[in-house]
Tab-separated table of C-alpha atoms in Angstrom:
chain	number	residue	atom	x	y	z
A	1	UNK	CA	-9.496	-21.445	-12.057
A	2	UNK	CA	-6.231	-22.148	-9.934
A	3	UNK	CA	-5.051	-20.555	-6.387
A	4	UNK	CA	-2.115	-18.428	-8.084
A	5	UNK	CA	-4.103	-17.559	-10.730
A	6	UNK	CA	-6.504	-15.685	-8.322
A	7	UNK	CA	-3.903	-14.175	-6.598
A	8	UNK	CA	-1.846	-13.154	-9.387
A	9	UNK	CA	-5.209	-11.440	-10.065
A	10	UNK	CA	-5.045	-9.402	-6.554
A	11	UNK	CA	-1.268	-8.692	-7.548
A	12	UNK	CA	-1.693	-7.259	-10.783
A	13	UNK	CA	-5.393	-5.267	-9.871
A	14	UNK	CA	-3.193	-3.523	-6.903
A	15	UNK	CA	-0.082	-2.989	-9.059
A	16	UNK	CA	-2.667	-1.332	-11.656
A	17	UNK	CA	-3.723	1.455	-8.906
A	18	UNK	CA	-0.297	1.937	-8.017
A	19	UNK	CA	-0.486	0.039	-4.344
A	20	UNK	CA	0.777	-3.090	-2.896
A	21	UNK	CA	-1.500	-5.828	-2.157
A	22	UNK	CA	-1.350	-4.977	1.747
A	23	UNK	CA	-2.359	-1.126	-0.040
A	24	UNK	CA	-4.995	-2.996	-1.725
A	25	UNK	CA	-6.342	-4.609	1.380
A	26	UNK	CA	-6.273	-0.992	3.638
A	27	UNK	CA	-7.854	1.049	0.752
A	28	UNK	CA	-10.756	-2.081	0.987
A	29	UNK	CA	-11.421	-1.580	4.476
A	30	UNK	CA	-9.942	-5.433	5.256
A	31	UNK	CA	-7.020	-6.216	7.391
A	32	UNK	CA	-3.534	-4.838	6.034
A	33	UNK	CA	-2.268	-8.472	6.215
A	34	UNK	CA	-5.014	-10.084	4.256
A	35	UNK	CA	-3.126	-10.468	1.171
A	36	UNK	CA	0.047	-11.140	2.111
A	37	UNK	CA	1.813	-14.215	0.907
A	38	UNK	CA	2.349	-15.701	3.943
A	39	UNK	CA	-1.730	-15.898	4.407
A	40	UNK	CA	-1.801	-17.407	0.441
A	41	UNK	CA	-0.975	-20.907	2.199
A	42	UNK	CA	-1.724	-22.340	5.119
A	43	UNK	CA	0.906	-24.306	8.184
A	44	UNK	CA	-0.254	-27.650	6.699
A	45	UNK	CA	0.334	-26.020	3.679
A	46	UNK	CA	-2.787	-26.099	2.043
A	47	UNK	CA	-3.577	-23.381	-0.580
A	48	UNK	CA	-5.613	-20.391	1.429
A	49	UNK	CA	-8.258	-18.910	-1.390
A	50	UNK	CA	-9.186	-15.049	-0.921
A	51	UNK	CA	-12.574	-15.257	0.450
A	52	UNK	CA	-15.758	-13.143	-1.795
A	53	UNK	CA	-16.609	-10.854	0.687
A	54	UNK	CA	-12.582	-9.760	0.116
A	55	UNK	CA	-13.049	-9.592	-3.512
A	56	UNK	CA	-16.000	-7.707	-3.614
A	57	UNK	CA	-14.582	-5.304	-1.393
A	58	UNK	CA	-11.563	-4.563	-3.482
A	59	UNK	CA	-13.279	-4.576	-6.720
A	60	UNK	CA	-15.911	-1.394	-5.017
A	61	UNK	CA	-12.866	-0.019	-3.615
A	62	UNK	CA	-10.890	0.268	-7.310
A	63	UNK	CA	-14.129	0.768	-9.529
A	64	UNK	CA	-13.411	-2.963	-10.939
A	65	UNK	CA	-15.912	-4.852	-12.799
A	66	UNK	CA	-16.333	-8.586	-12.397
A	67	UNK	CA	-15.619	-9.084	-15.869
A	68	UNK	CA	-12.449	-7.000	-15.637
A	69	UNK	CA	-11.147	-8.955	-12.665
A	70	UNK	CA	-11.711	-11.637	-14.368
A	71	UNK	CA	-9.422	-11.224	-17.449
A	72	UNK	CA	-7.143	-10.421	-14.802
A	73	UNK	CA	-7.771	-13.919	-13.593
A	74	UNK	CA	-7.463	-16.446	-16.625
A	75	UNK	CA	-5.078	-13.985	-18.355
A	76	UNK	CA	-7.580	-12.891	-21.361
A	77	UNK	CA	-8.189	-9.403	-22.748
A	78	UNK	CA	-11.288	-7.649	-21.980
A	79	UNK	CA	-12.100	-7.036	-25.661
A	80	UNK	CA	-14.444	-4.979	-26.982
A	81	UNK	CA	-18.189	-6.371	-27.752
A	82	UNK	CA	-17.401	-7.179	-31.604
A	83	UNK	CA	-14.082	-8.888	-30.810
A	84	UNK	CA	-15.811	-10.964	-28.220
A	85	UNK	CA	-18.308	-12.333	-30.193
A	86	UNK	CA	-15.658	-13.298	-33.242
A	87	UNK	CA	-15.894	-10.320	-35.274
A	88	UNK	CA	-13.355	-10.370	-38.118
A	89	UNK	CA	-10.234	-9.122	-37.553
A	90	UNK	CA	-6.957	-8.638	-39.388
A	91	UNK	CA	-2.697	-9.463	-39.043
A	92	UNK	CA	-0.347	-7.041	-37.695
A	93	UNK	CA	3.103	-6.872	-36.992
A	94	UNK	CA	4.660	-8.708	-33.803
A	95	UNK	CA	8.001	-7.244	-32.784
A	96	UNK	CA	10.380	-8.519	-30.013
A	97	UNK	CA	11.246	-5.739	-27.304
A	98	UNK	CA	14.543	-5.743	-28.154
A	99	UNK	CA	14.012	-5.691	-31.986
A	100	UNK	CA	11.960	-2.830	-31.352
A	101	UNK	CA	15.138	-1.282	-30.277
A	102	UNK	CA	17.123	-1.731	-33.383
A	103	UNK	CA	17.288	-0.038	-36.777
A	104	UNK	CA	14.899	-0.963	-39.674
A	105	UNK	CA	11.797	-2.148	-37.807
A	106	UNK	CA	10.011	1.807	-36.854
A	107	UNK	CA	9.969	4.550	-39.692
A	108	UNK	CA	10.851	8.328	-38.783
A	109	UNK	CA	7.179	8.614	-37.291
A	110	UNK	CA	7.243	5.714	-35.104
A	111	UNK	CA	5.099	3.483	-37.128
A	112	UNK	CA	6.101	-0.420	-38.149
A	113	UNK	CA	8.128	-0.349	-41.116
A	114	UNK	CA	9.470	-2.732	-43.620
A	115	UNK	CA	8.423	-6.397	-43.718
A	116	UNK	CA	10.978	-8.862	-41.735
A	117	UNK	CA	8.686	-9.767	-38.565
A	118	UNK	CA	5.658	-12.224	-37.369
A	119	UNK	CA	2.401	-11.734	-37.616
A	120	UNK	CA	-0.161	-12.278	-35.738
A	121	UNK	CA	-4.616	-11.886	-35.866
A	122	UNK	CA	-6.191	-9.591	-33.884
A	123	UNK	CA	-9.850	-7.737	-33.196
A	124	UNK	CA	-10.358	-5.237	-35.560
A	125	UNK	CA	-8.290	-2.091	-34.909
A	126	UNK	CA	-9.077	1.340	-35.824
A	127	UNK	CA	-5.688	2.226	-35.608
A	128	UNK	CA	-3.631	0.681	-39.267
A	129	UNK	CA	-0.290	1.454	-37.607
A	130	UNK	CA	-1.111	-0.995	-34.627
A	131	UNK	CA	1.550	-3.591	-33.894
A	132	UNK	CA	2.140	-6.211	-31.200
A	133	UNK	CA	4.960	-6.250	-28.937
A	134	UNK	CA	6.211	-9.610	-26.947
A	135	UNK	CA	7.277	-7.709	-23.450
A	136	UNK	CA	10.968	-8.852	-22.080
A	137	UNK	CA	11.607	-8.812	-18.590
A	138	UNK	CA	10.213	-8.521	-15.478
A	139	UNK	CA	9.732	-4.484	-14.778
A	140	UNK	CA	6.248	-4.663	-15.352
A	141	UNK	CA	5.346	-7.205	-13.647
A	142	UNK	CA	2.793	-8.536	-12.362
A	143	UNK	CA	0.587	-7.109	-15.129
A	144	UNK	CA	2.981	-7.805	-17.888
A	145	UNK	CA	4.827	-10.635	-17.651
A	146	UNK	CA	7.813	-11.709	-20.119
A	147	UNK	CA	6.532	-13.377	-22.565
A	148	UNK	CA	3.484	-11.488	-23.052
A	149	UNK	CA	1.956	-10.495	-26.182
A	150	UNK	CA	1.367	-6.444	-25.598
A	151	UNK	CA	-1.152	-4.381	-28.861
A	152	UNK	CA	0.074	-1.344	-29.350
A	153	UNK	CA	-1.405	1.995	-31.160
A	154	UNK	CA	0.490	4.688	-32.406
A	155	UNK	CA	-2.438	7.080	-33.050
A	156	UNK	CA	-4.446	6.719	-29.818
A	157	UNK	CA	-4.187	9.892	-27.623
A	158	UNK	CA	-2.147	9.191	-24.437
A	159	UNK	CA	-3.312	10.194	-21.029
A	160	UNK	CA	-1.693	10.133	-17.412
A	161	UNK	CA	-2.596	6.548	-16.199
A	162	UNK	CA	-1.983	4.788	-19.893
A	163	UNK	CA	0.587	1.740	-19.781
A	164	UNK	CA	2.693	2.971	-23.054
A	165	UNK	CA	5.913	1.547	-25.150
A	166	UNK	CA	8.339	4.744	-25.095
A	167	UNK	CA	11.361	4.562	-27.426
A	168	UNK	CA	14.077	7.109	-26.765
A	169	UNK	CA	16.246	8.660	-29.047
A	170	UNK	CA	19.240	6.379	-27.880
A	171	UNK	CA	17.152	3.538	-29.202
A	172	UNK	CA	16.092	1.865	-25.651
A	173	UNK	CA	12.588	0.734	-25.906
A	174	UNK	CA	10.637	-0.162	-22.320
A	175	UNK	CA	6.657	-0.222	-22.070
A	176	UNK	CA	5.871	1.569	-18.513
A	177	UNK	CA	3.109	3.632	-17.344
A	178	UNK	CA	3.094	7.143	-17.920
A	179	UNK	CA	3.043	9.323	-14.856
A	180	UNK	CA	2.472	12.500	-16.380
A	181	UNK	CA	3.645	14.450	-19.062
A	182	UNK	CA	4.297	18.100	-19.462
A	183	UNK	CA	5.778	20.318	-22.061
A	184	UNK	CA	8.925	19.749	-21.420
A	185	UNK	CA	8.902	16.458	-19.432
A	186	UNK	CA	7.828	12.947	-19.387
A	187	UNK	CA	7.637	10.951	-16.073
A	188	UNK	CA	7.291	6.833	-16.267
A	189	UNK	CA	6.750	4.238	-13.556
A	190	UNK	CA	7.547	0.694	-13.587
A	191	UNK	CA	5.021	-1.082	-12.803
A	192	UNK	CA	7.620	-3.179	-10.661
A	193	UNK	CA	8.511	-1.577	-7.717
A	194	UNK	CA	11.595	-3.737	-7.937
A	195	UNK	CA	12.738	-1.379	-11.011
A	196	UNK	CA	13.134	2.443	-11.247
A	197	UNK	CA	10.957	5.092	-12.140
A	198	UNK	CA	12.461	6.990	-15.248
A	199	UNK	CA	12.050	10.669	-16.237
A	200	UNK	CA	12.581	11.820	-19.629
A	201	UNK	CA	12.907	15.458	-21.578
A	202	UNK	CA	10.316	15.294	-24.269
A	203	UNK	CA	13.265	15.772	-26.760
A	204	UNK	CA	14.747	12.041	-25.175
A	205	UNK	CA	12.275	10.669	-26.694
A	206	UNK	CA	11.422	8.992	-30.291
A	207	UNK	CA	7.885	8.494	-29.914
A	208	UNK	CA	5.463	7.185	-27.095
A	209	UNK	CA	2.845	5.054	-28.001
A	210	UNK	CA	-0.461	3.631	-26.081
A	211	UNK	CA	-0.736	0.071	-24.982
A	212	UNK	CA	-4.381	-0.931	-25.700
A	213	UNK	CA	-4.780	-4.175	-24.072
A	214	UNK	CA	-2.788	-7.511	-23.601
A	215	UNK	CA	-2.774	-10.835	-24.189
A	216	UNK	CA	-1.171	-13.574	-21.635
């Protein structure tokens, strides 16, 4: 377990209830200035570890479980039970973000089509359209970083809250967080404040599709 890894952690468990880490720290009850960077390290610069009483607080003050934070921490899925314990699983298709944007990889329905990709083994899905996507850039950051390995399910429902890859009918593909949707509209956050928030007309889009759970 390293320094930045735990506070990558903080990052990532405030930027997944839409706050900041000094957000994070008010909605705790601690100090607004507890996690800011500047207290990460100290004037000798020595590394300056989140203390447990802090962690405790934030994971009561999100609904967090340890074992949740901790995926956050070493960068490993929170899988369910059966995956976990080596259950057998099966291949699916891993797609690039920006191949995802091009012609010949997603059928009219939004499912993985045709054969020219990698592979690679995952838990047992329910879904048999599930693919993986390797995310590209930095907008949704810092719980996807580039580089990461993203599963994907066509067929799961989608609710307000969901991280999702939309597709639009202009062929730009971006995995956000879905904001809420409406009959007519679709709004989508970047996780990133950095990058913009994006609003949509339902007939913009190709398809939307749920982001079950990644893999750093």
């Amino acid at each position: 377990m390293r320094h930045d890894d735990i506070w990558r952690a903080v990052d990532a468990l405030a930027a997944e209830h839409g706050l900041s880490p000094s957000g994070l720290a008010r909605k705790a009850g601690l100090d607004p200035t507890a996690f800011n960077p500047s207290k990460r390290l100290g004037a000798d610069g020595r590394a300056r570890w989140p203390s447990t009483e802090s962690i405790a607080k934030i994971l009561l003050a999100t609904g967090t479980d340890m074992d949740s934070f901790a995926s956050l921490v070493t960068g490993t899925p929170a899988l369910q039970s059966g995956a976990r314990n080596g259950a057998a699983g099966r291949r699916i298709p891993l797609i690039g973000l920006a191949q995802a944007g091009g012609d010949g990889y997603f059928g009219d329905g939004g499912y993985p089509v045709g054969g020219s990709w990698d592979e690679i083994s995952t838990p047992e899905l329910s879904d048999p359209n599930a693919y993986a996507l390797e995310i590209s850039g930095e907008s949704m950051e810092p719980v996807f970083r580039d580089g990461d390995i993203v599963i994907v399910s066509p067929n799961s429902p989608v609710r307000r809250g969901d991280r999702v890859v939309v597709r639009t009918q202009k062929g730009e593909v971006m995995a956000k967080q879905l904001v809420r949707q409406s009959a007519r509209r679709v709004e989508l956050a970047s996780l990133n404040p950095a990058h913009p928030n994006y609003n949509f007309d339902l007939a913009e889009l190709a398809w939307m599709h749920r982001i079950l759970w990644a893999s750093q």
